[in-house]
Structure formats: C-alpha cells, structure tokens
Amino acid sequence: MKTPLSNKPRLHFGAAYYPEHWPEERWPQDMDLMKQAHINVSRLAEFAWSTLEPAEGEFRFAWLERAISMLAERGIATVLGTPTAAPPAWLTSAHPATLAVDEYGRKARHGNRWHYCPTSAEMCAASRRITRAMARRFGGNPAVIGWQTDNELGRVCYCDGCRRKFQVFLKKRYKTLKQLNERWSTAYWSQTYADWKQIPIPIGGHNPGLRLEWKRFITQTNRDFQKEQADILRQYIDPQVWITHNFMGWFDAFDHYQMSADLDMASWDYYVGSGHHDYLGHGVIHDLTRGFKRKNFWVMETQPGSVNWAGVNNSLNRWEARTMAWQAVAHGAEGLLYWQWRSAPGGQEQYHGSLVDQSGQPRPFYAEAETVGQEFARLSDLIAGSTVQAQVAFLNDYESRWSIDFQRHHKDFDYVAYFNHFTRPVAAHNIPVDVISADQTLDGYRTVFAPALLILDEERVARLEEFVQHGGTLVLTARCGMKDRTNSLLPQRPPAGLADLAGVEVEEYFALDEPVPVKGNFFEGNASIWAERLKLLDKKATAVLARYRPSNGWLDEQPAVTVRSQHGGFVYYIGAWLDETSQKTLVAHILKMANRDGIETPVGVEIRTRVREDGQEIYFLINHERQSHSVRLPWKAHDHLGDQDLEEEFTLAPYSVCVLTKVKSSVLVEGPAKG
Ligand code: GAL
C-alpha cells in the first residue's frame, strides 16, 4: 500500500467540499482558491451516495478520483466520508424498510437526510456495499489521509424490526424474564412481562430500567452500524490512515465512549448557532471530545461566520472565528475544517455561511479563513503532535445523564448544565482538564470531579477508593451514587458505596421551588434547583464547610457541603446547586487545597498549554472578547504568531491570539504584580 500525502504530524486546515454540486470546469478555480487560503485538507463525499451509486450496484467513482487527484496536485489531502447519512431514492423506494419510523409511528420521507433505520437489513447491506466499493477504489489512494463514518450518527428508529431486535438484545442481557422483571420492579403498575415479545420500545415516561436499556440498545445499534463500515475500511486502508466520526459535542443519543472504541480518532462539529462563542462552555467540549479517545482530535466542521439553522443566524464578529480556531488547537485539535466551502445553488442549506459564495467569489469571511490557514501552516511544526497534559479529570457518564433526564425531579436539573457549573470555574483558572468516561482508569490524575455520578457499581466505587487512597482529591456532588446499572435505586442512602469515603450520607433530597440561603466558612449565598440534607457519618474526620440557613424547616442549619481529609487528599461532598459566585469561591478553595493553580488572566482571556514531545511548553493566549485586556504573565515570552518578544505585562487587542514559548532566563522569582 502507498503512503498517505503526509505522515508527519501536521496541523490540518480545510473545508467540506462537494464537487458533485459543481461543473467540473469550475473545480480548478475552487481548488486554487483553497490553496491560496492555505487549505491542506478537504472533506469529500459524505452526502454523495446518489452520485457515487446512481442505481443499485452501479458505481461512478471516476469523478471523485479526479477531484481527489486535482486537490492532491495542489497539496490538499482528502478525508472521505462514507455517504450513508443520505441514502438515495432508489434504495428507499425499493426497500421502504430502510426508512426510519419515529416514535409516533410515522415513516420518514425521502428528501432529507438521517432518514434511515440503522438496524434495517437492507440498509446495512447497502451500507456495506457502498463502503466496500469506496474502500476498494480509494483505500490505497495516497491522497486520502482519513475516513469519516457516515455523518453525525444518532438516528433513533422505532420500527417493528428495531423493537424485535431490542427484545433479543434484552434477552441476551437478562437471560430470563424473571430476572428482568425483578430488576425493573415490573410488578409496579402491572408491567410484568410473560413473553419477550410483549416488551415495548419505551415512549415517554416509561419504566426507568426499560428506558436505560433502550439507550444502550441505540448505542449498540449505532455502534454496530459504524463498526461494519470501519471493519470493511480497515481491510483496504493503510494502517496510518485513520477512521473518525464527526460527533456533536454534548449530543447524547448514544454513549460516545463506546462509539469511539472502534475509531482511531474522535472529531466533532463545532457550531455556535445564534449568538457568540462561549469560551468557557465550548472549551470543555473540546476537552470532552479529546477524552473520547484520550488523544488529540479534529474539529471536522465549524461555521464560517454563520449557520442557517438557528433562530437568528447572526454572523460571528470579525476575528471571532479565528479565536475559536486557535482555542480548538489550544485544547488539542490537530485539524479544523469549515463547513462548507461554497453554497450550493439549491438544496436545504442555501443560506449557510461558506468561504465562497454563489457567484464563485470569496466572501468577506474567506480573508479571515486565509489568515487562520496561513497561521496554522506557519506554526504547524511547532505545535502539531504536542498534547494537553491534565492532572484534573471530570468524570462524564452517559448513563447517569440519561437516568437524570428520565426523571429530573426538578425541570431545571440538567446534567450538562450542572456539569458545566463545575467545569466553568475550573476553566476560568486556566487549569487543564480531561473529561473522561467514569469507567476509565484514574492513573495520573490528582483531582477528580464526579458531577452527578448517579450510577454506581462496584468497579466505580473501587476505582474511586483507590484514587483517594493514593492521595487524590475527589469532589462528589448532588445526585452522586443513587442508582445501580439497571437504573434501580441502590439499597443504601446516597452516595451509597462512596459514603464511607465522603464521611456523609444524604438523608433527604429537595427539589427547590425557591432559593435556600447557604452559609459557608468562606462564602455566603444560595442554593437553588437542588439541595441535599447531609448527615455526618464520621464526625471526627469530616468537617462541615457550609450549612443551609432557615428555609423550609427541613434544611435549616443542616450540612450542605462537607470535606473529609484522607490519605493526604480530600473528599468533598457538595449537596447543593450553589449560586455562581458561591460556586466559584468553593471551587477556587478546592483547587487551592489540592495545589492546582493555573496562570490567572482577566475574564474573557484564556491561556492554555500544550506540551511537545521534547518537553517544550507552548502557551496559547487568547482574548475572546471584543475589548482589549491587559495581562501579566509570570515570564517573558516569545510570541510565534506575532513574531515578537513580549514583556511580562502587555495589552491584548480585541480577539487577539498569541502562541507563546517562555523566554527561559526570564522566570520571575516574585509572586503577583505590585501596585
Ligand atoms: C452539520 C452537518 C453538516 C451541515 C451543518 C450545517 O450538523 O453535519 O452537513 O448540515 O450542520 O451547519
């Protein structure tokens, strides 16, 4: 097999390109414009099924081959998408069972995308056929550096076929109906099943055990669908050619850790929609995506100015997209592609932002993209292959999230919002974090946050115990340790198996209709949405950091936040959803006690570090705001973007970015600035 276009680590920069929308005579002009913008990768074909296979088994690949080689002539590599996100009309009309059915029993119509049932035998056969044909033709093409499976997987189908397969899936997991009935407490409301065939697909407020299994089934079926493609591709591609999927941030149709297990790299589609970039919120989604494979990732799509699908499709401010691009790199992205190169004359997305408009001319945004492309190219050798190194981990758990979503108990108890209630203040201190699966090893971490880790099993408990025994600091929060893997209530009080570690148990939980005052040792504020009344199990070793003040009578003067010191580390239990200011103070205290500190920057300014293999640290300093900020760093630095040396104190212009390395001799002995 031949070697791909470039094996050496490289920052990739590009756009999604659909040559099938345009006459071939136009391609050279588009590709020259790409080259001029320093584009070195293009993603092709992920919706081109009807062009690639216009009738069953008749393949037309020559055009795609020509496009790939014309791009390669200009030094532009290709990422190929399997085109299964948009099954063609000949398939859906000849095999209506390929069409998905929604929860109200309505069959999808042809003409959108995402209209297929991922378990349909006909769909899977067609997916295998087109994937194999593409892999045979392009698997050895040296210009194709990577493959993307489908596009934004996640269709949920409720057809009878899916229901039958779900029943088989349950039988495999539970073996006997007796077991299933017991684990789900089906005597409740006479749900007891006497035959596997009686088990429905859950719709709405159904049995919690059944609902959790349905989410697992969706994960399994999407994974199977994707794995068939990956397995076929691997028979034909060079081992250095990677397979990825473009995930969607916090989207939760399936467990992303399981979906990523069959991939070489994770990537995601990074859209703001209405409004503007939220650097503390979006930054952690990069960390989340990096955590899917625990390695660097790509941003496979991002918006060139504006989208077409939000309430208000406002444009990002000038240079805002540049800060977003650099933030992605700062958090571990090795590639970033705009969606899309040029607006097609027809089709559903005519108004979406692009680099080139309907007339074929560069849009104003093109110039910003050109700048980013030029910068990526210039600093690629410095940055590519370096990694983010974090000693703080956040445990993310899809099953806990689903379980809470099934029964929020307070309509505003949103798992992601609560998770971010902890990540944001940490990010504001510029402390590198990994977001990892709650089932991953914790080796190498010193501080672990487990926001609303509702579902526990013995392995999770053992892992956290071991972590604490080795001196780690663990932060447990409201809604930790309440359910088991079948989504049943654990027989102990929360946090169940973790109660001994925390030195507390939850006597009662309260969904709050009004804020409850909380007084801490170093903050005073309110709890809203959720409050847990904690009971100390070990009064000697556990300290109360905050108590509820008089409110509903039940909570008055009861412990709200506790800490237990253990083996040199600390175990916190935060039973309340605190207001933002109190939360910031509390998180800052936890970080300080755990000796985690980052470089302080003004609000709106971020500094992040990547470390090269040779140990050199690269700092990405980004002003995410439309106003300038003055910053003070603990050392003098060289800015590789501006190609200048910087004193410790300087002004960052609006939306400006610096890529820094320390000037060694300049490390200050003194602490904070005077005056
Ligand atoms: C993504 C999708 C792209 C395009 C884009 C528009 O979700 O993968 O194909 O539709 O949205 O913002």
XYZ file of C-alpha atoms and ligand atoms in Angstrom:
687
model
C 0.000 0.000 0.000
C 1.198 3.516 -0.737
C 1.971 6.130 1.895
C -0.539 8.911 2.503
C 0.136 12.502 1.466
C 1.957 13.350 4.664
C 2.703 11.128 7.634
C 4.361 13.701 9.748
C 2.177 15.391 12.384
C 0.719 18.484 10.842
C -1.960 20.994 11.675
C -4.665 20.432 9.111
C -6.888 23.190 7.880
C -9.663 22.930 5.388
C -13.296 22.828 4.378
C -16.041 20.418 3.404
C -16.217 20.439 -0.359
C -18.917 18.997 -2.572
C -17.522 18.851 -6.131
C -20.674 16.967 -7.166
C -22.608 20.255 -6.829
C -20.488 21.984 -9.461
C -19.476 21.562 -13.114
C -16.041 20.041 -13.350
C -14.704 23.036 -15.285
C -15.122 25.089 -12.128
C -13.134 22.765 -9.850
C -9.648 24.092 -10.659
C -10.697 27.621 -9.763
C -12.166 26.480 -6.442
C -9.111 24.421 -5.648
C -6.776 27.290 -6.476
C -8.744 29.463 -4.085
C -8.420 26.739 -1.452
C -4.686 26.607 -1.954
C -4.490 30.371 -1.670
C -6.262 30.121 1.713
C -3.596 27.594 2.837
C -6.119 24.798 2.886
C -4.347 21.460 3.101
C -7.307 19.126 3.605
C -10.762 18.803 2.141
C -13.566 16.529 3.274
C -15.479 14.970 0.387
C -18.363 12.659 -0.406
C -20.192 12.294 2.900
C -23.528 13.023 1.217
C -22.702 11.923 -2.336
C -24.337 8.489 -2.386
C -26.746 9.199 -5.267
C -23.828 10.479 -7.371
C -21.474 7.647 -6.396
C -24.052 4.887 -6.843
C -26.863 6.248 -9.049
C -28.504 2.818 -9.245
C -28.083 -0.286 -7.142
C -24.585 -1.695 -7.674
C -23.619 0.819 -10.397
C -20.710 2.821 -9.153
C -19.437 6.116 -10.553
C -16.150 6.859 -8.847
C -14.137 8.451 -11.640
C -15.314 11.984 -10.826
C -14.354 11.606 -7.184
C -10.994 10.173 -8.132
C -10.380 13.161 -10.404
C -11.374 15.590 -7.648
C -9.066 13.868 -5.146
C -6.121 13.965 -7.505
C -6.737 17.564 -8.565
C -6.726 18.511 -4.892
C -3.598 16.455 -4.288
C -1.851 18.270 -7.143
C -2.308 21.394 -5.043
C -1.032 19.734 -1.873
C -4.542 19.258 -0.491
C -5.255 15.925 1.206
C -8.692 14.318 1.325
C -10.836 12.954 4.114
C -13.513 10.737 2.612
C -16.903 10.275 4.180
C -18.924 7.128 3.714
C -22.111 8.610 2.250
C -24.643 6.677 4.296
C -26.136 9.684 6.092
C -28.136 10.318 2.909
C -29.437 7.056 1.413
C -30.531 7.515 -2.230
C -34.115 7.411 -3.503
C -33.637 4.145 -5.421
C -32.808 2.466 -2.134
C -35.572 3.944 -0.016
C -38.236 3.348 -2.653
C -37.172 -0.226 -3.483
C -36.706 -1.047 0.195
C -39.084 1.040 2.310
C -37.895 -0.849 5.395
C -34.714 1.223 5.164
C -36.734 4.282 6.219
C -36.784 5.109 9.904
C -40.013 5.294 11.893
C -40.411 7.973 14.543
C -41.868 7.469 17.999
C -45.363 8.338 16.746
C -45.133 5.571 14.131
C -44.563 7.935 11.186
C -42.210 6.728 8.493
C -39.548 9.198 7.353
C -39.945 10.657 3.862
C -37.182 10.696 1.341
C -35.517 14.028 0.636
C -33.977 14.957 3.913
C -31.132 13.035 5.445
C -30.878 10.910 8.561
C -33.898 9.101 7.199
C -32.704 5.550 7.620
C -33.185 2.816 10.163
C -29.719 1.747 11.326
C -30.838 -1.837 12.008
C -32.627 -2.455 8.710
C -31.010 -5.441 6.976
C -31.428 -3.781 3.562
C -29.851 -0.555 4.803
C -26.926 -2.379 6.390
C -26.359 -4.394 3.204
C -26.393 -1.200 1.123
C -24.050 0.481 3.612
C -21.605 -2.420 3.390
C -21.791 -2.423 -0.407
C -21.029 1.278 -0.911
C -18.376 1.246 1.841
C -16.602 -1.740 0.339
C -16.732 -0.307 -3.166
C -15.307 3.018 -1.962
C -12.686 1.311 0.169
C -11.567 -0.823 -2.784
C -11.300 2.172 -5.044
C -9.829 4.721 -2.644
C -8.353 2.662 0.198
C -4.914 2.734 -1.366
C -5.126 6.289 -2.656
C -2.199 8.118 -1.047
C -4.073 11.417 -1.019
C -6.794 10.037 1.253
C -5.438 10.516 4.781
C -8.558 9.619 6.726
C -12.138 8.415 6.588
C -15.241 9.595 8.340
C -18.033 7.136 9.004
C -21.456 8.430 7.937
C -22.158 11.940 9.278
C -23.359 12.870 12.752
C -24.795 9.455 13.574
C -27.675 9.276 16.010
C -30.929 8.438 14.265
C -33.310 6.640 16.592
C -35.806 4.363 14.902
C -38.955 2.892 16.429
C -39.913 0.412 13.698
C -41.110 -3.135 14.421
C -37.749 -4.504 13.324
C -35.977 -2.366 15.913
C -38.451 -3.498 18.542
C -37.785 -7.172 17.771
C -34.045 -6.611 17.887
C -34.422 -4.728 21.151
C -36.213 -7.741 22.646
C -33.381 -10.037 21.525
C -30.882 -7.571 22.993
C -32.720 -7.678 26.337
C -32.844 -11.454 26.335
C -29.083 -11.567 25.910
C -28.559 -9.184 28.798
C -31.072 -10.551 31.282
C -31.215 -14.222 30.232
C -34.585 -14.819 31.930
C -37.765 -12.800 32.170
C -37.805 -13.460 35.902
C -34.523 -11.634 36.194
C -35.709 -8.763 34.001
C -38.995 -8.427 35.874
C -37.197 -8.332 39.197
C -34.517 -5.863 38.159
C -37.064 -3.462 36.696
C -39.645 -3.908 39.526
C -42.249 -4.657 36.860
C -44.863 -5.661 39.419
C -45.219 -1.884 39.698
C -48.282 -0.859 37.621
C -48.625 -4.470 36.364
C -45.816 -4.196 33.899
C -44.776 -7.837 34.401
C -43.729 -9.483 31.126
C -44.544 -13.117 30.437
C -43.048 -13.180 26.941
C -40.094 -11.245 25.475
C -42.379 -10.240 22.606
C -44.519 -8.209 24.996
C -41.729 -5.763 25.766
C -42.305 -2.407 24.088
C -39.959 0.317 22.945
C -40.316 2.927 25.699
C -42.032 6.134 24.732
C -42.368 8.989 27.200
C -42.358 8.353 30.941
C -41.841 4.598 30.833
C -40.131 2.188 33.249
C -36.667 3.594 34.135
C -34.937 0.223 33.654
C -36.517 -0.235 30.239
C -35.585 3.307 29.227
C -31.944 2.905 30.189
C -31.732 -0.350 28.231
C -33.266 1.371 25.206
C -30.473 3.964 25.267
C -27.946 1.139 25.499
C -29.624 -0.525 22.539
C -29.370 2.686 20.495
C -25.671 2.866 21.351
C -25.215 -0.764 20.350
C -27.062 -0.467 17.034
C -25.292 2.733 16.007
C -22.021 1.162 17.035
C -22.725 -1.985 15.022
C -23.684 0.103 12.007
C -20.497 2.122 12.238
C -18.276 -0.869 13.046
C -19.323 -2.689 9.906
C -18.026 0.273 7.920
C -14.814 0.587 9.948
C -14.082 -3.145 9.647
C -14.510 -3.003 5.872
C -12.382 0.115 5.533
C -9.579 -1.441 7.579
C -9.288 -4.274 5.076
C -8.261 -1.767 2.415
C -6.603 1.215 4.033
C -3.032 1.751 5.147
C -2.723 1.450 8.958
C -1.657 5.094 9.125
C -4.899 6.209 7.543
C -7.336 6.924 10.327
C -11.056 6.439 10.748
C -13.082 9.009 12.645
C -16.629 10.119 13.170
C -17.865 13.688 13.492
C -19.665 13.774 16.834
C -21.793 16.649 18.082
C -20.421 17.803 21.410
C -22.844 17.113 24.233
C -25.327 15.300 21.977
C -26.463 12.277 23.944
C -28.302 9.839 21.700
C -25.632 7.254 22.428
C -22.630 6.605 24.643
C -19.779 8.328 22.840
C -17.091 6.336 24.631
C -18.454 3.133 23.206
C -18.939 4.661 19.771
C -15.329 5.878 19.803
C -13.925 2.483 20.750
C -13.989 1.388 17.092
C -12.400 4.600 15.778
C -8.816 5.809 15.565
C -9.597 9.415 16.359
C -12.573 11.462 17.525
C -13.743 14.622 15.855
C -16.642 16.971 16.359
C -18.757 19.618 14.690
C -18.385 22.914 16.476
C -21.240 25.340 15.854
C -22.274 28.383 17.823
C -25.636 28.916 16.091
C -27.246 32.082 17.462
C -25.149 34.478 19.482
C -21.460 34.200 20.107
C -18.705 31.873 21.148
C -18.796 30.982 24.854
C -15.159 30.128 25.521
C -15.670 28.525 28.921
C -18.532 26.379 27.642
C -17.100 25.467 24.237
C -13.603 24.872 25.601
C -14.821 21.976 27.680
C -16.467 20.372 24.649
C -13.044 20.194 23.069
C -11.865 18.510 26.279
C -14.858 16.175 26.112
C -14.066 15.203 22.511
C -10.380 14.750 23.326
C -11.500 12.421 26.118
C -13.394 10.089 23.757
C -10.084 8.572 22.659
C -7.858 10.300 25.225
C -5.847 11.841 22.448
C -5.812 14.789 20.079
C -8.860 15.249 17.884
C -10.160 17.196 14.908
C -12.858 19.785 14.522
C -14.411 18.310 11.416
C -16.883 21.142 10.874
C -17.140 24.673 12.129
C -19.056 27.699 10.994
C -17.578 30.136 8.537
C -19.333 33.154 10.001
C -22.914 31.998 10.258
C -25.197 28.978 10.097
C -28.653 28.645 8.543
C -30.498 26.634 11.176
C -30.549 28.808 14.321
C -33.254 31.205 15.477
C -31.092 34.132 14.455
C -28.314 33.199 12.077
C -26.102 36.092 13.080
C -22.535 36.199 11.937
C -19.649 35.777 14.334
C -17.824 39.042 14.813
C -14.837 39.653 12.642
C -11.868 37.621 14.037
C -14.095 35.727 16.469
C -13.789 32.579 14.323
C -10.021 32.959 14.442
C -10.083 32.875 18.248
C -12.326 29.807 18.041
C -9.903 28.076 15.689
C -6.969 28.756 17.982
C -8.921 27.742 21.045
C -9.603 24.389 19.392
C -5.880 23.925 18.770
C -5.093 25.054 22.308
C -7.351 22.245 23.597
C -5.762 19.581 21.397
C -7.252 19.888 17.899
C -4.899 18.843 15.115
C -7.262 19.765 12.315
C -10.094 22.215 11.692
C -12.414 22.380 8.695
C -15.061 24.915 7.814
C -18.472 23.804 6.709
C -18.752 24.438 3.839
C -16.569 25.641 1.023
C -19.298 27.035 -1.216
C -23.063 27.423 -1.004
C -24.837 25.100 -3.449
C -27.381 26.883 -5.689
C -30.171 24.630 -4.376
C -30.657 22.214 -1.542
C -31.691 22.871 2.009
C -28.724 24.919 3.158
C -28.594 27.807 0.701
C -28.202 30.469 3.381
C -25.427 28.803 5.373
C -22.093 30.579 5.747
C -19.350 29.467 3.366
C -15.960 30.635 2.132
C -17.065 31.199 -1.448
C -20.496 32.452 -2.445
C -22.974 31.521 -5.144
C -21.160 33.754 -7.634
C -17.964 31.825 -7.075
C -16.221 34.751 -5.399
C -14.607 34.649 -1.969
C -16.924 36.022 0.726
C -15.538 38.514 3.239
C -15.043 35.609 5.674
C -12.614 33.988 3.231
C -9.953 36.541 4.220
C -10.253 35.560 7.894
C -10.008 31.884 6.972
C -6.988 32.660 4.831
C -5.301 34.248 7.847
C -6.020 31.223 10.020
C -4.787 28.891 7.280
C -1.606 30.855 6.879
C -1.028 30.864 10.667
C -1.677 27.129 11.021
C 0.778 26.454 8.196
C 3.418 28.686 9.753
C 3.175 27.167 13.257
C 2.405 23.585 12.323
C 5.925 22.328 13.002
C 5.953 23.924 16.424
C 2.535 22.660 17.519
C 1.457 19.503 15.694
C 1.721 16.367 17.792
C 2.040 18.232 21.116
C -0.528 17.294 23.740
C -2.629 18.678 26.563
C -1.482 17.300 29.904
C -4.040 17.462 32.663
C -3.970 16.371 36.278
C -7.622 17.216 36.812
C -10.289 14.894 35.439
C -14.033 15.315 35.159
C -15.971 12.074 35.034
C -18.683 12.077 32.412
C -21.298 9.352 32.390
C -23.981 8.996 29.744
C -25.964 6.512 31.816
C -26.176 8.873 34.785
C -27.118 11.672 32.429
C -29.892 9.660 30.789
C -31.196 8.461 34.113
C -31.386 12.021 35.446
C -33.015 13.181 32.232
C -35.684 10.483 32.503
C -36.573 11.776 35.974
C -35.104 15.208 36.505
C -37.202 15.761 39.596
C -36.624 19.460 39.032
C -37.244 20.542 35.453
C -34.079 22.638 35.511
C -31.810 19.873 36.735
C -29.936 19.499 33.505
C -26.923 17.181 33.729
C -24.803 19.184 31.295
C -25.655 22.499 32.960
C -24.705 21.031 36.334
C -21.529 19.520 34.910
C -20.588 22.899 33.473
C -21.365 24.550 36.791
C -18.138 22.814 37.898
C -16.090 22.955 34.701
C -16.563 26.679 34.099
C -14.913 27.945 37.281
C -12.057 25.469 36.773
C -11.624 26.627 33.180
C -11.670 30.250 34.315
C -8.490 29.469 36.280
C -6.870 28.158 33.073
C -6.352 24.744 34.590
C -6.073 21.954 32.036
C -8.720 19.277 32.483
C -9.594 15.998 30.852
C -13.212 14.986 30.548
C -13.210 11.208 30.626
C -15.582 8.318 30.997
C -16.471 7.361 34.556
C -15.232 3.886 33.648
C -11.708 4.960 32.732
C -8.600 4.500 34.822
C -7.723 7.493 37.012
C -3.982 6.960 36.846
C -2.075 10.197 36.547
C -4.809 12.433 37.967
C -4.554 14.301 41.252
C -8.043 15.810 41.374
C -11.260 14.235 40.150
C -14.684 15.846 39.885
C -17.649 13.495 39.592
C -20.643 15.775 38.969
C -23.921 13.918 39.439
C -22.345 10.499 39.034
C -25.712 8.948 39.780
C -24.987 5.379 38.711
C -22.513 3.338 40.700
C -21.280 -0.198 40.535
C -18.564 -1.999 42.449
C -15.850 -1.181 39.923
C -16.596 2.515 40.011
C -16.538 2.547 43.790
C -13.292 0.552 43.902
C -11.605 2.856 41.394
C -12.539 5.972 43.342
C -11.494 4.375 46.635
C -8.121 3.521 45.202
C -7.759 7.018 43.817
C -8.403 8.523 47.259
C -6.127 6.025 48.974
C -3.337 7.296 46.768
C -3.849 10.844 47.990
C -6.180 12.098 45.264
C -8.791 14.787 45.875
C -12.305 13.717 44.950
C -15.271 16.043 44.524
C -18.651 14.352 44.863
C -21.779 16.349 44.241
C -25.531 16.309 44.481
C -27.068 13.239 42.864
C -23.986 11.053 43.230
C -24.420 7.365 43.987
C -28.153 6.819 43.908
C -28.755 4.197 41.228
C -27.391 0.888 40.004
C -26.716 -0.227 36.434
C -30.332 -1.278 35.910
C -31.467 2.194 36.937
C -32.941 0.927 40.198
C -32.456 2.803 43.446
C -29.481 1.479 45.373
C -30.483 -0.040 48.712
C -28.351 2.455 50.659
C -28.623 6.189 51.023
C -26.590 8.212 48.523
C -23.727 8.307 47.836
C -24.082 4.602 48.677
C -20.721 2.850 48.175
C -18.954 6.209 48.372
C -20.491 7.253 51.700
C -17.547 5.950 53.714
C -15.107 7.890 51.561
C -17.119 11.089 51.896
C -17.957 10.571 55.558
C -21.557 11.584 54.869
C -24.826 10.206 53.594
C -27.788 12.010 52.097
C -30.718 11.914 54.490
C -33.075 13.669 52.107
C -33.052 15.467 48.776
C -35.149 18.509 47.912
C -36.116 19.970 44.564
C -36.244 23.666 45.368
C -39.074 25.969 44.372
C -37.256 28.940 45.846
C -33.635 29.717 46.711
C -32.402 28.480 50.078
C -29.732 30.503 51.883
C -26.424 28.730 52.438
C -23.707 29.971 54.723
C -20.233 28.627 54.230
C -16.958 29.114 56.059
C -15.793 31.320 53.231
C -18.888 32.154 51.195
C -22.486 33.099 51.757
C -25.098 32.636 49.069
C -27.993 30.470 47.941
C -28.853 27.038 46.715
C -31.445 26.721 44.010
C -32.862 23.819 41.990
C -31.453 21.158 44.331
C -30.429 20.743 47.967
C -29.459 17.623 49.888
C -29.527 17.321 53.647
C -26.320 15.617 54.662
C -25.714 13.507 57.736
C -22.186 13.145 59.056
C -21.155 9.527 59.467
C -17.787 10.279 60.924
C -17.925 13.484 62.935
C -14.246 13.426 63.813
C -12.797 13.267 60.345
C -15.470 15.165 58.414
C -15.810 18.931 58.507
C -18.863 20.935 57.503
C -17.903 23.682 55.040
C -21.392 25.099 54.610
C -24.833 24.802 56.153
C -28.302 25.734 54.973
C -29.826 28.714 56.748
C -33.504 28.747 57.752
C -35.853 27.996 54.850
C -38.279 25.070 54.592
C -37.644 23.788 58.119
C -36.143 20.505 56.885
C -32.929 22.052 55.734
C -32.421 24.637 58.459
C -28.844 24.509 59.806
C -28.200 21.138 58.180
C -24.878 20.397 56.436
C -24.781 21.312 52.738
C -21.097 20.952 51.884
C -18.591 18.735 53.678
C -14.994 17.667 53.392
C -13.160 14.695 54.736
C -9.422 14.567 54.648
C -7.995 11.211 53.738
C -4.538 9.917 52.879
C -3.258 13.426 52.191
C -6.106 14.276 49.808
C -9.670 15.464 50.380
C -13.113 14.110 49.620
C -15.726 16.823 49.207
C -19.450 16.307 49.114
C -21.343 19.268 47.665
C -25.028 18.635 48.258
C -26.394 21.874 46.845
C -26.613 23.549 43.463
C -24.965 26.783 44.591
C -25.261 30.197 43.012
C -22.479 31.111 40.611
C -20.477 33.327 42.975
C -20.521 30.822 45.832
C -19.662 28.043 43.427
C -16.684 30.000 42.120
C -15.409 30.595 45.644
C -15.891 26.986 46.657
C -14.225 25.598 43.522
C -11.328 28.044 43.930
C -10.909 26.775 47.509
C -10.931 23.136 46.377
C -8.333 23.861 43.698
C -6.154 25.740 46.129
C -6.281 22.959 48.716
C -5.377 20.467 46.000
C -2.481 22.655 44.845
C -3.934 23.106 41.400
C -3.233 26.526 40.053
C -3.202 27.995 36.612
C -1.994 31.345 35.301
C -4.557 33.970 36.254
C -5.983 36.017 33.389
C -8.779 38.578 33.190
C -12.293 37.283 32.470
C -12.539 36.795 28.713
C -8.890 35.866 28.331
C -7.752 32.277 28.263
C -4.331 30.697 28.430
C -3.847 27.022 27.639
C -0.807 24.799 27.345
C 0.240 22.009 25.025
C 3.458 20.101 25.626
C 5.711 18.863 22.872
C 7.427 15.503 22.946
C 10.713 17.252 23.718
C 9.089 18.761 26.816
C 8.721 22.286 25.490
C 5.543 24.002 26.600
C 3.520 26.017 24.131
C 1.091 28.566 25.559
C -1.971 29.757 23.692
C -3.122 33.112 24.936
C -6.491 34.155 23.550
C -8.566 37.261 24.093
C -12.098 36.033 23.429
C -13.627 39.463 23.750
C -14.367 42.495 21.632
C -12.432 44.666 24.054
C -8.734 44.764 24.832
C -7.323 43.377 28.071
C -4.042 43.810 29.814
C -2.390 40.632 31.009
C 0.539 39.818 33.159
C 2.397 36.558 32.714
C 4.925 35.149 35.174
C 7.625 35.194 32.499
C 8.813 36.922 29.355
C 7.765 35.112 26.224
C 8.237 34.904 22.531
C 5.046 35.178 20.503
C 5.381 32.944 17.483
C 2.245 34.294 15.825
C 3.222 37.940 16.084
C 6.901 37.003 15.825
C 7.873 39.260 18.684
C 9.234 39.118 22.222
C 6.856 40.137 24.965
C 7.498 41.629 28.372
C 5.625 40.141 31.351
C 2.916 42.740 31.096
C 1.238 43.757 27.854
C -2.093 44.552 26.232
C -4.053 42.056 24.207
C -6.055 43.641 21.423
C -9.686 42.534 20.920
C -9.922 38.953 19.616
C -6.173 38.596 19.547
C -4.189 35.398 19.848
C -0.581 34.777 20.871
C 1.230 31.463 20.647
C 3.988 31.663 23.205
C 7.030 29.884 24.440
C 8.814 31.062 27.558
C 11.967 33.047 27.256
C 13.873 30.849 29.698
C 16.025 33.292 31.636
C 13.034 35.424 32.494
C 11.136 33.358 35.089
C 10.179 35.757 37.873
C 11.086 34.898 41.418
C 8.484 37.296 42.809
C 4.822 36.432 43.021
C 1.958 38.676 41.988
C 2.335 42.115 40.471
C 2.736 45.052 42.843
C 0.561 48.095 42.831
C -23.919 19.818 10.462
C -23.900 18.819 9.316
C -23.455 19.465 8.024
C -24.198 20.762 7.809
C -24.003 21.661 9.001
C -24.679 22.998 8.865
O -24.638 19.357 11.553
O -23.025 17.757 9.612
O -23.680 18.579 6.951
O -25.544 20.485 7.622
O -24.522 21.034 10.138
O -24.453 23.798 9.992
